[in-house]
Short mmCIF file of C-alpha atoms and ligand atoms in Angstrom, two decimals:
data_model
loop_
_atom_site.label_atom_id
_atom_site.label_comp_id
_atom_site.label_asym_id
_atom_site.label_seq_id
_atom_site.Cartn_x
_atom_site.Cartn_y
_atom_site.Cartn_z
CA UNK T 1131 29.16 -0.07 14.74
CA UNK T 1132 29.18 -1.65 12.08
CA UNK T 1133 26.16 -0.24 8.85
CA UNK T 1134 23.83 -2.81 6.87
CA UNK T 1135 26.24 -3.71 4.14
CA UNK T 1136 23.86 -4.81 1.60
CA UNK T 1137 22.79 -0.74 1.05
CA UNK T 1138 25.97 -1.17 -0.87
CA UNK T 1139 24.68 -3.23 -2.94
CA UNK T 1140 21.84 -0.91 -4.06
CA UNK T 1141 21.85 1.40 -6.85
CA UNK T 1142 22.71 5.18 -5.72
CA UNK T 1143 19.40 6.32 -5.25
CA UNK T 1144 16.07 4.60 -5.97
CA UNK T 1145 14.47 5.07 -9.63
CA UNK T 1146 11.96 7.86 -8.90
CA UNK T 1147 14.60 10.12 -6.88
CA UNK T 1148 17.04 10.18 -9.74
CA UNK T 1149 14.22 11.13 -12.07
CA UNK T 1150 12.67 13.51 -10.13
CA UNK T 1151 17.04 15.32 -9.31
CA UNK T 1152 16.85 15.33 -13.45
CA UNK T 1153 13.69 17.30 -13.85
CA UNK T 1154 14.57 19.73 -11.17
CA UNK T 1155 18.18 19.74 -12.70
CA UNK T 1156 16.61 21.12 -16.45
CA UNK T 1157 14.37 23.37 -14.25
CA UNK T 1158 16.85 25.13 -13.39
CA UNK T 1159 18.44 25.87 -15.97
CA UNK T 1160 15.56 26.35 -18.15
CA UNK T 1161 12.47 27.48 -15.46
CA UNK T 1162 10.21 29.08 -18.42
CA UNK T 1163 9.47 25.59 -19.77
CA UNK T 1164 6.12 24.28 -19.16
CA UNK T 1165 7.06 20.48 -17.94
CA UNK T 1166 4.91 17.42 -18.25
CA UNK T 1167 5.46 14.99 -15.75
CA UNK T 1168 4.19 11.53 -17.17
CA UNK T 1169 7.13 9.35 -15.60
CA UNK T 1170 6.55 8.59 -12.00
CA UNK T 1171 3.03 6.90 -11.36
CA UNK T 1172 1.36 10.05 -9.66
CA UNK T 1173 -2.65 10.25 -9.50
CA UNK T 1174 -4.10 14.19 -10.23
CA UNK T 1175 -7.47 13.77 -9.77
CA UNK T 1176 -9.27 15.08 -6.59
CA UNK T 1177 -10.33 12.57 -3.86
CA UNK T 1178 -14.10 11.99 -4.71
CA UNK T 1179 -17.09 13.47 -2.62
CA UNK T 1180 -17.41 10.52 -0.78
CA UNK T 1181 -14.46 9.80 0.70
CA UNK T 1182 -14.28 13.27 2.05
CA UNK T 1183 -17.67 13.51 3.23
CA UNK T 1184 -16.36 10.86 4.99
CA UNK T 1185 -12.98 12.40 6.41
CA UNK T 1186 -14.87 15.65 7.21
CA UNK T 1187 -17.61 13.43 9.22
CA UNK T 1188 -14.05 11.70 10.84
CA UNK T 1189 -12.76 14.92 11.24
CA UNK T 1190 -15.51 16.35 13.89
CA UNK T 1191 -15.98 13.60 15.80
CA UNK T 1192 -12.30 13.07 16.67
CA UNK T 1193 -12.81 16.56 18.76
CA UNK T 1194 -15.55 14.92 20.66
CA UNK T 1195 -14.85 13.66 23.53
CA UNK T 1196 -17.01 10.21 22.96
CA UNK T 1197 -16.01 9.97 19.14
CA UNK T 1198 -12.16 11.25 19.94
CA UNK T 1199 -10.02 7.52 19.29
CA UNK T 1200 -6.46 7.13 19.96
CA UNK T 1201 -4.33 4.27 19.30
CA UNK T 1202 -6.10 2.05 16.81
CA UNK T 1203 -6.39 -1.75 15.91
CA UNK T 1204 -2.63 -2.58 13.76
CA UNK T 1205 -4.79 -4.57 11.77
CA UNK T 1206 -7.47 -1.91 11.44
CA UNK T 1207 -10.53 -0.84 12.89
CA UNK T 1208 -13.14 -3.10 11.97
CA UNK T 1209 -15.43 -1.53 9.94
CA UNK T 1210 -12.76 -1.07 6.60
CA UNK T 1211 -11.86 -4.82 6.96
CA UNK T 1212 -15.75 -5.75 6.72
CA UNK T 1213 -15.86 -3.47 3.74
CA UNK T 1214 -12.38 -4.96 2.29
CA UNK T 1215 -13.85 -8.46 3.11
CA UNK T 1216 -17.83 -7.57 1.72
CA UNK T 1217 -14.57 -5.72 -1.67
CA UNK T 1218 -14.36 -9.06 -2.12
CA UNK T 1219 -17.14 -11.17 -1.42
CA UNK T 1220 -19.01 -9.09 -4.27
CA UNK T 1221 -16.61 -10.42 -7.02
CA UNK T 1222 -16.74 -13.83 -4.97
CA UNK T 1223 -13.87 -14.43 -3.17
CA UNK T 1224 -14.55 -15.18 0.29
CA UNK T 1225 -12.27 -14.24 2.58
CA UNK T 1226 -11.78 -14.53 6.92
CA UNK T 1227 -12.34 -10.67 8.87
CA UNK T 1228 -8.71 -11.75 10.35
CA UNK T 1229 -7.02 -12.38 6.83
CA UNK T 1230 -6.91 -8.65 6.32
CA UNK T 1231 -4.80 -5.92 7.53
CA UNK T 1232 -4.93 -2.43 6.77
CA UNK T 1233 -1.87 -0.50 5.48
CA UNK T 1234 -0.61 2.64 4.59
CA UNK T 1235 -0.01 1.87 1.15
CA UNK T 1236 1.25 -1.78 -0.93
CA UNK T 1237 5.15 -0.31 -1.47
CA UNK T 1238 5.41 -0.08 3.38
CA UNK T 1239 3.81 -3.64 3.64
CA UNK T 1240 5.58 -4.98 0.23
CA UNK T 1241 8.59 -4.05 1.44
CA UNK T 1242 8.06 -5.04 5.64
CA UNK T 1243 6.62 -8.73 4.56
CA UNK T 1244 10.25 -10.03 3.97
CA UNK T 1245 10.07 -9.88 7.63
CA UNK T 1246 9.02 -12.69 8.43
CA UNK T 1247 11.55 -14.72 5.62
CA UNK T 1248 14.01 -16.60 6.34
CA UNK T 1249 17.18 -14.88 5.27
CA UNK T 1250 18.57 -18.38 2.82
CA UNK T 1251 15.36 -17.70 1.31
CA UNK T 1252 16.23 -18.19 -2.94
CA UNK T 1253 14.25 -15.01 -4.38
CA UNK T 1254 12.34 -15.11 -8.04
CA UNK T 1255 11.55 -11.47 -9.75
CA UNK T 1256 10.31 -10.54 -12.88
CA UNK T 1257 12.87 -8.21 -15.01
CA UNK T 1258 11.83 -5.55 -16.10
CA UNK T 1259 9.56 -4.82 -12.27
CA UNK T 1260 8.73 -2.29 -10.11
CA UNK T 1261 12.05 -1.41 -8.28
CA UNK T 1262 10.55 -2.34 -4.57
CA UNK T 1263 11.05 -5.77 -4.13
CA UNK T 1264 14.49 -5.91 -6.07
CA UNK T 1265 15.44 -3.02 -3.44
CA UNK T 1266 14.11 -4.49 0.11
CA UNK T 1267 15.67 -7.73 -1.01
CA UNK T 1268 19.21 -6.26 -2.40
CA UNK T 1269 18.35 -4.85 1.62
CA UNK T 1270 18.19 -8.08 3.42
CA UNK T 1271 21.47 -9.78 1.73
CA UNK T 1272 19.05 -12.91 0.23
CA UNK T 1273 19.99 -14.41 -2.84
CA UNK T 1274 18.07 -12.83 -6.56
CA UNK T 1275 17.27 -15.29 -9.41
CA UNK T 1276 15.61 -12.96 -12.35
CA UNK T 1277 12.48 -13.92 -14.81
CA UNK T 1278 12.85 -12.28 -17.83
CA UNK T 1279 9.96 -10.73 -18.79
CA UNK T 1280 10.51 -9.43 -22.69
CA UNK T 1281 8.33 -9.35 -26.27
CA UNK T 1282 8.82 -13.02 -26.45
CA UNK T 1283 6.51 -13.61 -23.77
CA UNK T 1284 4.38 -10.63 -23.54
CA UNK T 1285 6.09 -9.20 -20.37
CA UNK T 1286 4.35 -12.36 -18.67
CA UNK T 1287 7.05 -15.18 -17.53
CA UNK T 1288 5.80 -17.86 -16.59
CA UNK T 1289 7.77 -20.46 -14.23
CA UNK T 1290 10.40 -22.99 -14.90
CA UNK T 1291 10.38 -25.95 -13.07
CA UNK T 1292 14.09 -25.88 -13.08
CA UNK T 1293 14.01 -22.83 -10.32
CA UNK T 1294 13.92 -23.23 -7.65
CA UNK T 1295 12.61 -20.78 -5.70
CA UNK T 1296 11.32 -20.19 -2.34
CA UNK T 1297 9.65 -16.34 -2.77
CA UNK T 1298 7.99 -15.38 -6.15
CA UNK T 1299 6.95 -11.81 -7.02
CA UNK T 1300 4.61 -11.01 -8.59
CA UNK T 1301 2.45 -8.28 -10.40
CA UNK T 1302 -0.98 -7.82 -12.32
CA UNK T 1303 -1.51 -5.93 -13.71
CA UNK T 1304 1.57 -5.38 -14.26
CA UNK T 1305 4.45 -2.03 -12.86
CA UNK T 1306 5.77 -1.39 -15.69
CA UNK T 1307 4.21 -3.01 -18.97
CA UNK T 1308 1.01 -3.06 -18.22
CA UNK T 1309 0.82 -7.08 -19.26
CA UNK T 1310 -2.02 -8.63 -17.16
CA UNK T 1311 -1.89 -13.02 -16.48
CA UNK T 1312 -5.21 -14.43 -17.31
CA UNK T 1313 -6.81 -17.19 -15.13
CA UNK T 1314 -5.16 -20.09 -16.71
CA UNK T 1315 -1.40 -18.70 -16.30
CA UNK T 1316 -2.15 -17.95 -13.26
CA UNK T 1317 -3.49 -21.32 -11.86
CA UNK T 1318 0.18 -22.40 -14.01
CA UNK T 1319 1.55 -19.75 -10.74
CA UNK T 1320 -0.03 -21.23 -7.86
CA UNK T 1321 0.65 -24.65 -8.43
CA UNK T 1322 3.79 -23.97 -8.50
CA UNK T 1323 3.96 -21.85 -6.23
CA UNK T 1324 2.32 -24.98 -3.78
CA UNK T 1325 4.57 -28.06 -5.52
CA UNK T 1326 7.70 -25.95 -4.60
CA UNK T 1327 6.33 -25.29 -1.12
CA UNK T 1328 6.98 -21.06 -2.42
CA UNK T 1329 4.59 -18.61 -1.01
CA UNK T 1330 3.43 -16.02 -3.57
CA UNK T 1331 3.93 -11.71 -3.18
CA UNK T 1332 0.58 -11.26 -5.10
CA UNK T 1333 0.80 -7.33 -5.93
CA UNK T 1334 -2.83 -5.89 -7.13
CA UNK T 1335 -2.18 -2.60 -6.65
CA UNK T 1336 -4.02 -2.29 -10.56
CA UNK T 1337 -6.61 -4.70 -9.87
CA UNK T 1338 -9.47 -1.49 -10.38
CA UNK T 1339 -8.40 -0.80 -14.19
CA UNK T 1340 -9.04 -4.21 -15.18
CA UNK T 1341 -11.74 -4.05 -17.70
CA UNK T 1342 -11.95 -7.10 -19.31
CA UNK T 1343 -13.68 -10.10 -17.75
CA UNK T 1344 -11.49 -12.53 -18.17
CA UNK T 1345 -8.63 -10.58 -16.41
CA UNK T 1346 -8.03 -12.57 -12.63
CA UNK T 1347 -8.58 -9.67 -10.24
CA UNK T 1348 -7.02 -10.80 -7.32
CA UNK T 1349 -5.21 -14.18 -6.87
CA UNK T 1350 -7.87 -15.99 -4.99
CA UNK T 1351 -9.44 -16.57 -7.88
CA UNK T 1352 -7.59 -19.12 -8.30
CA UNK T 1353 -7.56 -22.29 -6.65
CA UNK T 1354 -4.86 -23.05 -4.54
CA UNK T 1355 -4.05 -19.33 -4.27
CA UNK T 1356 -4.53 -19.15 -0.19
CA UNK T 1357 -2.46 -21.89 0.27
CA UNK T 1358 0.38 -20.38 -1.23
CA UNK T 1359 0.18 -16.73 -1.29
CA UNK T 1360 -0.05 -13.12 0.73
CA UNK T 1361 -1.84 -9.94 -1.73
CA UNK T 1362 -0.82 -6.27 -1.28
CA UNK T 1363 -3.39 -4.05 -3.14
CA UNK T 1364 -3.80 -0.52 -2.14
CA UNK T 1365 -6.00 2.51 -3.08
CA UNK T 1366 -3.11 4.87 -4.32
CA UNK T 1367 -4.51 4.29 -8.10
CA UNK T 1368 -7.58 3.06 -7.19
CA UNK T 1369 -9.03 5.39 -5.38
CA UNK T 1370 -6.63 8.84 -6.06
CA UNK T 1371 -4.64 8.28 -2.42
CA UNK T 1372 -1.19 7.87 -3.25
CA UNK T 1373 -0.92 11.29 -0.84
CA UNK T 1374 -3.68 10.44 1.44
CA UNK T 1375 -2.39 6.26 1.89
CA UNK T 1376 -3.89 3.68 3.10
CA UNK T 1377 -4.25 -0.17 1.17
CA UNK T 1378 -4.17 -3.95 2.88
CA UNK T 1379 -3.02 -6.95 2.93
CA UNK T 1380 -4.44 -10.74 2.77
CA UNK T 1381 -2.60 -13.17 4.75
CA UNK T 1382 -4.93 -16.16 4.42
CA UNK T 1383 -5.06 -18.65 7.78
CA UNK T 1384 -3.75 -21.05 5.59
CA UNK T 1385 -0.91 -20.30 4.52
CA UNK T 1386 1.32 -22.40 6.96
CA UNK T 1387 5.36 -23.08 6.75
CA UNK T 1388 6.98 -24.91 9.20
CA UNK T 1389 3.77 -25.75 11.06
CA UNK T 1390 3.99 -22.18 11.34
CA UNK T 1391 0.71 -19.49 10.40
CA UNK T 1392 2.14 -16.75 8.37
CA UNK T 1393 -1.07 -14.71 9.29
CA UNK T 1394 0.07 -15.13 12.79
CA UNK T 1395 3.44 -13.88 11.95
CA UNK T 1396 2.58 -11.13 10.26
CA UNK T 1397 -0.03 -10.34 13.52
CA UNK T 1398 3.24 -9.99 15.31
CA UNK T 1399 4.94 -8.17 13.08
CA UNK T 1400 2.53 -5.61 13.08
CA UNK T 1401 1.78 -5.46 16.79
CA UNK T 1402 5.53 -4.64 17.59
CA UNK T 1403 5.98 -2.34 13.98
CA UNK T 1404 3.61 -0.64 13.35
CA UNK T 1405 0.85 1.46 15.07
CA UNK T 1406 -1.63 1.48 12.65
CA UNK T 1407 -3.54 3.88 10.19
CA UNK T 1408 -5.10 7.19 11.10
CA UNK T 1409 -9.11 6.64 11.92
CA UNK T 1410 -9.91 9.36 9.93
CA UNK T 1411 -7.98 8.28 6.88
CA UNK T 1412 -9.84 4.56 7.23
CA UNK T 1413 -12.61 6.10 7.57
CA UNK T 1414 -12.18 7.72 3.75
CA UNK T 1415 -11.25 4.03 2.96
CA UNK T 1416 -14.24 2.70 4.32
CA UNK T 1417 -16.25 5.44 1.81
CA UNK T 1418 -14.61 3.61 -1.44
CA UNK T 1419 -16.24 0.33 -0.34
CA UNK T 1420 -20.10 2.29 -0.40
CA UNK T 1421 -22.10 1.99 -3.64
CA UNK T 1422 -21.67 6.00 -3.44
CA UNK T 1423 -17.91 5.39 -3.33
CA UNK T 1424 -17.94 3.36 -6.31
CA UNK T 1425 -18.71 4.64 -8.05
CA UNK T 1426 -17.65 7.92 -8.23
CA UNK T 1427 -13.79 5.99 -8.22
CA UNK T 1428 -15.20 4.04 -11.71
CA UNK T 1429 -15.55 7.84 -13.26
CA UNK T 1430 -11.62 9.05 -12.34
CA UNK T 1431 -10.95 5.29 -13.59
CA UNK T 1432 -12.32 6.05 -16.89
CA UNK T 1433 -10.82 9.35 -16.97
CA UNK T 1434 -6.80 7.70 -17.10
CA UNK T 1435 -8.18 4.56 -19.30
CA UNK T 1436 -9.58 7.67 -21.93
CA UNK T 1437 -6.10 8.90 -21.28
CA UNK T 1438 -4.24 6.52 -21.88
CA UNK T 1439 -6.65 5.81 -25.50
CA UNK T 1440 -5.32 9.12 -26.47
CA UNK T 1441 -1.62 7.67 -25.83
CA UNK T 1442 -2.42 4.81 -27.29
CA UNK T 1443 -3.62 6.08 -29.95
CA UNK T 1444 -0.73 8.95 -30.85
CA UNK T 1445 2.14 6.28 -30.12
CA UNK T 1446 0.30 3.90 -33.03
CA UNK T 1447 -0.10 6.97 -35.50
CA UNK T 1448 3.57 7.04 -35.03
CA UNK T 1449 3.91 3.78 -35.45
CA UNK T 1450 5.77 3.23 -32.41
CA UNK T 1451 5.85 0.31 -30.96
CA UNK T 1452 3.97 -0.39 -27.00
CA UNK T 1453 1.66 -2.58 -25.24
CA UNK T 1454 -0.33 -1.56 -22.40
CA UNK T 1455 -3.10 1.20 -21.66
CA UNK T 1456 -6.34 -1.39 -21.94
CA UNK T 1457 -5.87 -2.38 -18.75
CA UNK T 1458 -3.48 -0.37 -17.14
CA UNK T 1459 -2.86 3.18 -16.74
CA UNK T 1460 1.19 2.20 -18.06
CA UNK T 1461 2.11 2.54 -21.04
CA UNK T 1462 4.71 0.92 -22.38
CA UNK T 1463 6.91 1.47 -25.00
CA UNK T 1464 9.75 1.01 -27.68
CA UNK T 1465 11.96 3.91 -27.36
CA UNK T 1466 12.41 4.48 -31.57
CA UNK T 1467 15.72 4.97 -33.74
CA UNK T 1468 17.01 2.76 -31.48
CA UNK T 1469 17.21 5.15 -28.46
CA UNK T 1470 18.16 3.86 -25.25
CA UNK T 1471 15.69 4.62 -22.38
CA UNK T 1472 18.01 7.19 -21.04
CA UNK T 1473 18.50 8.15 -23.74
CA UNK T 1474 15.14 8.84 -25.20
CA UNK T 1475 14.14 10.41 -22.26
CA UNK T 1476 16.92 13.36 -21.89
CA UNK T 1477 15.16 13.14 -25.25
CA UNK T 1478 11.95 13.24 -24.74
CA UNK T 1479 12.55 16.18 -21.90
CA UNK T 1480 14.75 18.61 -23.41
CA UNK T 1481 12.76 18.63 -27.12
CA UNK T 1482 9.32 17.97 -25.74
CA UNK T 1483 9.84 18.88 -22.38
CA UNK T 1484 7.48 15.96 -21.24
CA UNK T 1485 9.06 13.35 -18.03
CA UNK T 1486 8.82 9.32 -18.38
CA UNK T 1487 10.39 6.74 -17.07
CA UNK T 1488 12.88 5.20 -18.84
CA UNK T 1489 12.81 1.05 -19.19
CA UNK T 1490 16.06 -0.11 -18.07
CA UNK T 1491 15.01 1.90 -14.05
CA UNK T 1492 12.95 -0.93 -14.25
CA UNK T 1493 15.69 -3.98 -14.67
CA UNK T 1494 18.27 -4.85 -17.91
CA UNK T 1495 14.87 -6.40 -19.78
CA UNK T 1496 13.45 -2.52 -19.61
CA UNK T 1497 16.43 -1.44 -22.55
CA UNK T 1498 15.57 -0.09 -25.08
CA UNK T 1499 12.14 0.33 -23.47
CA UNK T 1500 10.43 3.68 -22.37
CA UNK T 1501 6.96 4.13 -19.67
CA UNK T 1502 4.23 6.40 -19.94
CA UNK T 1503 1.42 7.19 -17.37
CA UNK T 1504 -1.99 7.83 -18.09
CA UNK T 1505 -2.74 9.63 -14.47
CA UNK T 1506 -1.94 13.51 -15.89
CA UNK T 1507 -4.77 15.73 -16.55
CA UNK T 1508 -6.50 15.86 -19.58
CA UNK T 1509 -4.62 18.70 -20.84
CA UNK T 1510 -1.53 18.28 -20.11
CA UNK T 1511 -2.19 14.32 -21.63
CA UNK T 1512 -3.42 15.68 -24.77
CA UNK T 1513 -0.63 19.04 -25.15
CA UNK T 1514 2.10 15.93 -24.64
CA UNK T 1515 0.70 14.11 -27.40
CA UNK T 1516 0.76 16.90 -29.53
CA UNK T 1517 4.20 17.44 -28.34
CA UNK T 1518 5.27 13.42 -29.21
CA UNK T 1519 3.24 13.83 -32.41
CA UNK T 1520 5.12 16.66 -33.47
CA UNK T 1521 8.76 15.01 -32.88
CA UNK T 1522 11.16 13.88 -35.63
CA UNK T 1523 12.25 10.23 -35.09
C1 LIG U 767 4.82 4.26 -9.89
O1 LIG U 767 5.11 4.70 -10.91
O2 LIG U 767 5.76 2.64 -10.10
C2 LIG U 767 4.21 3.79 -8.70
O3 LIG U 767 3.85 5.34 -9.11
C3 LIG U 767 5.56 3.67 -7.76
C4 LIG U 767 4.48 3.45 -6.43
O4 LIG U 767 3.31 3.40 -6.20
O5 LIG U 767 5.10 3.11 -5.93
#
């Protein structure tokens, strides 16, 4: 028996597990300390009323002979896929029903999608980046080329015509930097993918945070994208589903490589390896797309963006360089006093009892940077910012 030796090329643990271990160690040493967690991007506001009402009704339905459901369609119930389709239509993007696949979140599908691609593909990944893109490709043993996201390009790398890539990851609004591509920048990426016969894996998990109308919320707002891009989205951050689990992946019918439809391959993969998202959860997700649901989740997003403003104002007052926080729940800052990301992590934890995420955990270009999330409770954000502004750098 041989193990998958590619796993030996991974870092010892997943970034957020390392952070969680470090915080637990600190907490067991100093149990009296009140730690504020602005590290992992986990939401804190409860599910909105529309979602709860829909899930309650679905629970009751499941308790009746008539309403009981067993296995559902692997790609999601029609009622939810149609709700997602209409959500895109309202933003000027037309989708076919069969292009929408309901998932248990973007993270799973971003990893699982790799099943349908050959192992010899070269993968282009921005650095810094959400670690899942890198780790899942290392697990499969694919060759990765990194593209630098840095201050010079405002953390929005553009294609280099000399680089030949087959699979390209883009995330906008970006995790971890909060940077957002505009339409003309995304058009350049789409043209690059089309001319290189490449596929773009577009992570739009934070699209609901975009306030500025100039920014696209879906890659399909760009001409030609349906011939070269798969989009992954999630209700985790949009509607507080981090613990509830529901998302969707769009695989357009126009995606054809080697005369094969990627939509068909993905359908084949999903029907074999996935039994779908629970009915009750899908009913809750459907409610997110109702008028009432949209109104309620927008209130929550507004709350998080106000948190981001409080963080941004504190950093500005302290003359700490940062980006993000306007169309994104993340604030990406430069560690003061030339501290490394992990030094700053320890310093913040020990002196302010505030947890953030070291930029280095997202790649080498994250060295010297640090990510704060605005998903905390308002009172925690205010307390954390008071503690941070009392620090001496
Ligand atoms: C993050 O903190 O980067 C996210 O919460 C991770 C995720 O969405 O899986």
